[in-house]
Coordinates of C-alpha atoms in Angstrom, one line a residue:
X4 CA -52.7 -74.6 -53.4
X5 CA -49.8 -74.2 -55.9
X6 CA -47.5 -73.1 -53.0
X7 CA -48.4 -76.1 -51.0
X8 CA -47.8 -78.4 -54.0
X9 CA -44.4 -76.8 -54.6
X10 CA -43.4 -77.2 -51.0
X11 CA -44.6 -80.8 -51.0
X12 CA -42.6 -81.5 -54.2
X13 CA -39.4 -79.9 -52.9
X14 CA -39.8 -81.7 -49.6
X15 CA -40.2 -85.0 -51.4
X16 CA -37.2 -84.3 -53.7
X17 CA -34.7 -83.2 -51.2
X18 CA -34.2 -86.6 -49.5
X19 CA -33.6 -88.3 -52.8
X20 CA -31.3 -85.6 -54.0
X21 CA -29.4 -85.6 -50.7
X22 CA -29.0 -89.4 -50.8
X23 CA -27.8 -89.5 -54.4
X24 CA -25.4 -86.6 -53.8
X25 CA -24.0 -88.1 -50.6
X26 CA -23.6 -91.5 -52.4
X27 CA -21.6 -89.7 -55.1
X28 CA -19.5 -87.9 -52.6
X29 CA -18.7 -91.2 -50.8
X30 CA -17.5 -92.7 -54.1
X31 CA -15.3 -89.6 -54.8
X32 CA -13.9 -89.7 -51.3
X33 CA -12.4 -93.0 -52.1
X34 CA -10.3 -91.3 -54.9
X35 CA -8.5 -89.4 -52.2
X36 CA -6.8 -92.6 -51.0
X37 CA -5.1 -93.1 -54.4
X38 CA -1.3 -93.5 -54.3
X39 CA -1.2 -91.3 -57.5
X40 CA -1.5 -87.8 -56.1
X41 CA -3.8 -86.5 -58.8
X42 CA -6.5 -88.7 -57.4
X43 CA -6.6 -86.7 -54.2
X44 CA -6.8 -83.4 -56.1
X45 CA -9.6 -84.7 -58.4
X46 CA -11.5 -86.0 -55.4
X47 CA -11.3 -82.6 -53.6
X48 CA -12.4 -80.7 -56.7
X49 CA -15.3 -83.0 -57.6
X50 CA -16.6 -83.1 -54.0
X51 CA -16.6 -79.3 -53.9
X52 CA -18.6 -79.2 -57.2
X53 CA -21.3 -81.5 -55.8
X54 CA -21.5 -79.6 -52.5
X55 CA -22.0 -76.3 -54.4
X56 CA -24.6 -78.0 -56.7
X57 CA -26.5 -79.3 -53.6
X58 CA -26.4 -75.8 -52.1
X59 CA -27.9 -74.4 -55.3
X60 CA -30.7 -77.0 -55.3
X61 CA -31.6 -76.4 -51.7
X62 CA -31.6 -72.6 -51.9
X63 CA -32.4 -71.7 -55.5
X64 CA -34.7 -74.5 -56.7
X65 CA -37.5 -73.9 -54.2
X66 CA -37.8 -70.3 -55.1
X67 CA -37.8 -71.0 -58.8
X68 CA -40.5 -73.6 -58.4
X69 CA -42.7 -71.2 -56.5
X70 CA -42.0 -68.4 -58.9
X71 CA -42.9 -70.4 -62.0
X72 CA -45.5 -72.6 -60.5
X73 CA -48.4 -71.1 -62.5
X74 CA -46.5 -71.3 -65.8
X75 CA -45.6 -74.9 -65.0
X76 CA -49.3 -75.6 -64.3
X77 CA -50.3 -74.1 -67.6
X78 CA -47.7 -76.0 -69.6
X79 CA -48.5 -79.4 -68.0
X80 CA -48.1 -82.3 -70.4
X81 CA -49.0 -85.9 -70.4
X82 CA -46.6 -88.5 -68.9
X83 CA -44.1 -89.8 -71.4
X84 CA -42.9 -92.6 -69.1
X85 CA -44.4 -95.9 -70.2
X86 CA -46.2 -98.2 -67.8
X87 CA -44.0 -101.0 -66.6
X88 CA -46.5 -103.1 -64.6
X89 CA -45.8 -106.2 -66.7
X90 CA -42.0 -105.8 -66.4
X91 CA -42.3 -105.2 -62.7
X92 CA -44.4 -108.3 -62.2
X93 CA -41.9 -110.3 -64.2
X94 CA -39.0 -109.0 -62.0
X95 CA -40.9 -109.8 -58.9
X96 CA -41.4 -113.4 -59.9
X97 CA -37.6 -113.7 -60.5
X98 CA -36.7 -112.2 -57.1
X99 CA -35.4 -115.6 -55.7
X100 CA -33.3 -116.2 -58.8
X101 CA -32.1 -112.6 -59.4
X102 CA -29.9 -112.3 -56.3
X103 CA -27.8 -115.4 -57.0
X104 CA -27.5 -114.3 -60.6
X105 CA -26.4 -110.8 -59.6
X106 CA -23.7 -112.3 -57.2
X107 CA -22.4 -114.5 -60.0
X108 CA -22.4 -111.5 -62.4
X109 CA -20.6 -109.4 -59.8
X110 CA -17.9 -111.9 -59.2
X111 CA -17.5 -112.6 -62.9
X112 CA -17.3 -108.9 -63.7
X113 CA -14.7 -108.2 -61.1
X114 CA -12.6 -111.1 -62.4
X115 CA -12.8 -110.1 -66.0
X116 CA -12.2 -106.4 -65.3
X117 CA -8.8 -107.4 -63.7
X118 CA -7.9 -109.2 -66.9
X119 CA -8.6 -106.2 -69.1
X120 CA -5.5 -104.7 -70.8
X121 CA -4.8 -101.1 -70.1
X122 CA -2.7 -98.4 -71.9
X123 CA -1.5 -95.3 -70.0
X124 CA -0.5 -93.1 -72.9
X125 CA -2.2 -91.9 -76.1
X126 CA 0.4 -93.4 -78.5
X127 CA -0.8 -97.0 -77.8
X128 CA -4.5 -96.4 -78.2
X129 CA -6.0 -98.2 -81.2
X130 CA -9.4 -97.1 -82.4
X131 CA -11.7 -98.4 -85.2
X132 CA -11.9 -94.9 -86.6
X133 CA -9.2 -92.2 -86.3
X134 CA -9.9 -88.6 -85.8
X135 CA -8.0 -85.8 -87.6
X136 CA -5.4 -85.5 -84.9
X137 CA -4.6 -89.2 -84.9
X138 CA -4.4 -89.2 -88.7
X139 CA -2.0 -86.3 -88.6
X140 CA 0.2 -87.9 -86.0
X141 CA 0.3 -91.2 -88.0
X142 CA 1.5 -89.3 -91.1
X143 CA 4.2 -87.5 -89.1
X144 CA 5.3 -90.9 -87.6
X145 CA 5.4 -92.6 -91.0
X146 CA 7.4 -89.7 -92.6
X147 CA 9.8 -88.8 -89.8
X148 CA 9.6 -91.8 -87.5
X149 CA 8.7 -91.8 -83.8
X150 CA 10.6 -90.2 -81.0
X151 CA 10.5 -91.1 -77.3
X152 CA 12.4 -88.2 -75.6
X153 CA 12.9 -88.1 -71.8
X154 CA 14.9 -85.7 -69.6
X155 CA 17.3 -86.9 -66.9
X156 CA 17.9 -84.4 -64.1
X157 CA 20.9 -84.8 -61.8
X158 CA 22.7 -82.4 -59.4
X159 CA 24.7 -79.7 -61.2
X160 CA 28.4 -79.1 -60.9
X161 CA 30.1 -82.5 -61.3
X162 CA 31.0 -82.4 -65.0
X163 CA 33.2 -85.6 -64.8
X164 CA 30.3 -87.7 -63.5
X165 CA 27.9 -86.2 -66.0
X166 CA 30.3 -87.1 -68.9
X167 CA 30.8 -90.6 -67.6
X168 CA 27.1 -91.2 -67.2
X169 CA 26.4 -89.9 -70.7
X170 CA 29.0 -92.3 -72.2
X171 CA 27.4 -95.2 -70.4
X172 CA 23.9 -94.3 -71.5
X173 CA 25.0 -93.8 -75.1
X174 CA 26.5 -97.3 -75.1
X175 CA 23.0 -98.8 -74.5
X176 CA 21.2 -100.2 -77.6
X177 CA 18.0 -98.7 -76.3
X178 CA 19.4 -95.1 -76.6
X179 CA 19.4 -93.4 -80.0
X180 CA 21.4 -90.4 -78.6
X181 CA 22.1 -88.8 -75.2
X182 CA 22.9 -85.1 -75.0
X183 CA 24.1 -83.0 -72.2
X184 CA 26.6 -80.2 -71.5
X185 CA 29.4 -82.7 -71.1
X186 CA 29.1 -84.1 -74.6
X187 CA 28.2 -81.0 -76.7
X188 CA 31.2 -80.1 -78.8
X189 CA 32.3 -76.5 -78.7
X190 CA 35.6 -76.1 -80.7
X191 CA 38.5 -78.2 -81.9
X192 CA 36.9 -81.4 -80.6
X193 CA 36.5 -80.0 -77.0
X194 CA 33.2 -80.3 -75.3
X195 CA 31.7 -77.5 -73.2
X196 CA 32.8 -79.0 -69.9
X197 CA 36.2 -80.2 -70.8
X198 CA 38.9 -78.8 -68.5
X199 CA 41.5 -76.8 -70.4
X200 CA 44.9 -75.5 -69.3
X201 CA 46.0 -72.0 -70.3
X202 CA 48.0 -73.4 -73.2
X203 CA 45.1 -75.4 -74.6
X204 CA 42.7 -72.5 -74.3
X205 CA 45.2 -70.1 -76.0
X206 CA 45.7 -72.5 -78.9
X207 CA 42.0 -73.0 -79.3
X208 CA 41.1 -69.3 -79.3
X209 CA 44.3 -68.2 -81.1
X210 CA 45.0 -65.7 -78.3
X211 CA 48.3 -64.7 -76.7
X212 CA 49.4 -67.1 -74.1
X213 CA 50.4 -64.4 -71.7
X214 CA 46.9 -62.8 -71.8
X215 CA 45.3 -66.2 -71.1
X216 CA 47.7 -66.9 -68.3
X217 CA 46.7 -63.6 -66.6
X218 CA 43.0 -64.5 -67.3
X219 CA 43.4 -67.9 -65.6
X220 CA 45.1 -66.2 -62.6
X221 CA 42.2 -63.7 -62.3
X222 CA 39.7 -66.6 -62.5
X223 CA 41.5 -68.5 -59.7
X224 CA 41.5 -65.4 -57.5
X225 CA 37.7 -64.9 -58.0
X226 CA 37.0 -68.6 -57.0
X227 CA 39.5 -68.5 -54.1
X228 CA 41.8 -70.9 -55.9
X229 CA 44.7 -68.5 -56.3
X230 CA 47.0 -70.9 -54.5
X231 CA 46.5 -73.5 -57.3
X232 CA 47.2 -71.0 -60.0
X233 CA 50.3 -69.5 -58.3
X234 CA 51.8 -72.9 -57.6
X235 CA 51.4 -74.0 -61.3
X236 CA 49.2 -71.9 -63.6
X237 CA 50.4 -74.0 -66.5
X238 CA 48.6 -77.1 -65.1
X239 CA 45.6 -75.2 -63.7
X240 CA 42.6 -76.4 -65.7
X241 CA 39.1 -74.8 -65.9
X242 CA 36.0 -76.0 -67.8
X243 CA 35.9 -74.5 -71.2
X244 CA 32.3 -73.1 -70.8
X245 CA 33.2 -71.4 -67.5
X246 CA 36.3 -69.8 -68.9
X247 CA 34.5 -68.5 -72.0
X248 CA 31.9 -66.8 -69.8
X249 CA 34.6 -65.3 -67.6
X250 CA 36.5 -64.1 -70.7
X251 CA 33.4 -62.5 -72.1
X252 CA 32.7 -60.7 -68.8
X253 CA 36.3 -59.4 -68.7
X254 CA 36.0 -58.1 -72.3
X255 CA 32.7 -56.4 -71.5
X256 CA 34.2 -54.7 -68.4
X257 CA 37.2 -53.6 -70.4
X258 CA 39.8 -55.6 -68.5
X259 CA 40.7 -57.6 -71.7
X260 CA 41.1 -56.0 -75.1
X261 CA 40.8 -58.2 -78.3
X262 CA 41.0 -57.5 -82.0
X263 CA 37.7 -57.2 -83.8
X264 CA 37.7 -60.6 -85.4
X265 CA 38.5 -62.5 -82.2
X266 CA 36.0 -60.4 -80.2
X267 CA 33.3 -61.2 -82.8
X268 CA 34.1 -65.0 -82.5
X269 CA 34.0 -64.8 -78.7
X270 CA 30.6 -63.0 -78.8
X271 CA 29.1 -65.6 -81.3
X272 CA 30.3 -68.5 -79.1
X273 CA 29.0 -66.7 -76.0
X274 CA 25.5 -66.5 -77.5
X275 CA 25.5 -70.2 -78.3
X276 CA 26.8 -71.1 -74.9
X277 CA 24.2 -68.9 -73.2
X278 CA 21.4 -70.7 -75.0
X279 CA 22.9 -74.1 -74.3
X280 CA 23.3 -73.3 -70.6
X281 CA 19.7 -71.9 -70.4
X282 CA 18.3 -75.2 -71.8
X283 CA 20.5 -77.6 -69.9
X284 CA 21.6 -76.0 -66.6
X285 CA 19.3 -74.9 -63.8
X286 CA 19.9 -73.4 -60.4
X287 CA 20.4 -76.8 -58.7
X288 CA 20.2 -79.4 -61.4
X289 CA 21.6 -80.1 -64.9
X290 CA 19.5 -81.7 -67.6
X291 CA 20.4 -84.5 -70.0
X292 CA 18.2 -85.3 -73.0
X293 CA 17.8 -89.0 -74.0
X294 CA 16.0 -90.2 -77.2
X295 CA 15.1 -93.8 -76.7
X296 CA 14.7 -96.5 -79.4
X297 CA 11.7 -97.8 -77.5
X298 CA 7.9 -97.2 -77.6
X299 CA 6.4 -94.8 -75.2
X300 CA 5.1 -97.6 -72.9
X301 CA 5.6 -101.3 -72.5
X302 CA 7.5 -103.8 -70.3
X303 CA 10.8 -103.2 -72.1
X304 CA 10.5 -99.4 -71.9
X305 CA 9.5 -99.5 -68.2
X306 CA 12.4 -101.9 -67.4
X307 CA 14.9 -99.6 -69.2
X308 CA 13.7 -96.7 -67.1
X309 CA 14.9 -98.6 -64.1
X310 CA 18.2 -99.2 -65.9
X311 CA 18.7 -95.4 -66.4
X312 CA 18.1 -94.9 -62.6
X313 CA 20.7 -97.5 -61.7
X314 CA 23.3 -96.0 -64.0
X315 CA 22.6 -92.5 -62.7
X316 CA 22.8 -93.7 -59.1
X317 CA 26.4 -94.8 -59.8
X318 CA 27.4 -91.2 -59.6
X319 CA 24.5 -89.4 -57.8
X320 CA 22.3 -90.0 -54.7
X321 CA 19.1 -91.9 -55.6
X322 CA 16.9 -89.2 -54.2
X323 CA 18.4 -86.5 -56.4
X324 CA 17.9 -88.4 -59.7
X325 CA 14.7 -87.5 -61.7
X326 CA 13.3 -88.8 -65.0
X327 CA 10.8 -86.7 -66.8
X328 CA 8.8 -87.6 -69.9
X329 CA 5.7 -89.4 -71.3
X330 CA 7.3 -92.8 -70.6
X331 CA 7.9 -92.0 -66.9
X332 CA 4.3 -90.7 -66.5
X333 CA 3.0 -93.9 -68.0
X334 CA 5.2 -95.9 -65.7
X335 CA 4.0 -94.1 -62.6
X336 CA 0.4 -94.7 -63.7
X337 CA 1.0 -98.4 -64.3
X338 CA 2.8 -98.8 -61.0
X339 CA 0.0 -97.4 -59.0
X340 CA -3.1 -98.2 -61.1
X341 CA -3.7 -101.8 -59.9
X342 CA -3.5 -100.9 -56.3
X343 CA -5.5 -97.7 -56.7
X344 CA -8.2 -99.5 -58.8
X345 CA -8.8 -102.2 -56.1
X346 CA -8.6 -99.7 -53.2
X347 CA -11.1 -97.3 -54.8
X348 CA -13.5 -100.1 -55.7
X349 CA -13.5 -101.5 -52.2
X350 CA -13.7 -98.1 -50.4
X351 CA -16.5 -97.0 -52.7
X352 CA -18.6 -100.0 -51.8
X353 CA -17.8 -99.5 -48.1
X354 CA -18.5 -95.8 -48.1
X355 CA -21.8 -96.1 -50.0

């Protein structure tokens, strides 16, 4: 008798479980139509979790019910669910009024939800009570001020364009500072990417001009620019950073001999340049760091992100300019949220 009861209970439960699970899957499937790509990934993961849970219910639950049926029978308790006969009768009497009221509430809820303000980052969230993390962040902000740092990625190699872009961005009131390889000072007022002639490089490093002249000639030969050096090595200019790396390699290989003091200075600068290059220069892109005098999100912040794109597109193709940071993530969410919210709501209703 217990077996038959278990089978009957499982048989009765499976349709309702299947219906509720499929309804949930239908709602999650709507997330896969979001413009923001993370919605598609979340929909796939959550649908997989529900399918596995359904598989567990259909295969594991019947066996567990039959295995523990006697124990369940011995531990049977009274029903804790109150009787709702009066409430059900009241709802039944309001059946003709309930539907119009529900429609009015549905339309009103949809209208009010679209007027609800949204924030897309943690910095703009205001709560009645703050947790320990929020209290700590507030103390740091009060003591040291707030920072809104973003990274601008552009194709590497064009130091002149990079320097011009950094100068234009630094001139904006919304930028506290802009830092890149083309405006980091190395020695004697020269930046890392300034092009120096042999005479300028020799004066900066306090090395013999003849040695530097030979060094420049070797550099030109390595880069298949020997013709430029031969026709006028005095006017042949090379970015300071590139020449320092070349000089260090020649010293390591024993082709150039320096006194101990000069070699120590070259090694110290080489370590600093190596660290700067690792942080700012990638295989295909160079990075610039911008600290904005703007909140993490807001209309002014989002508008200035477009200004940064326009300035960068003066020197680089639009499809090769990238902005990375909390503000850009918030902007991407805000740009796609309204469309995605309406689309998911409509598709959820249709699918269900």
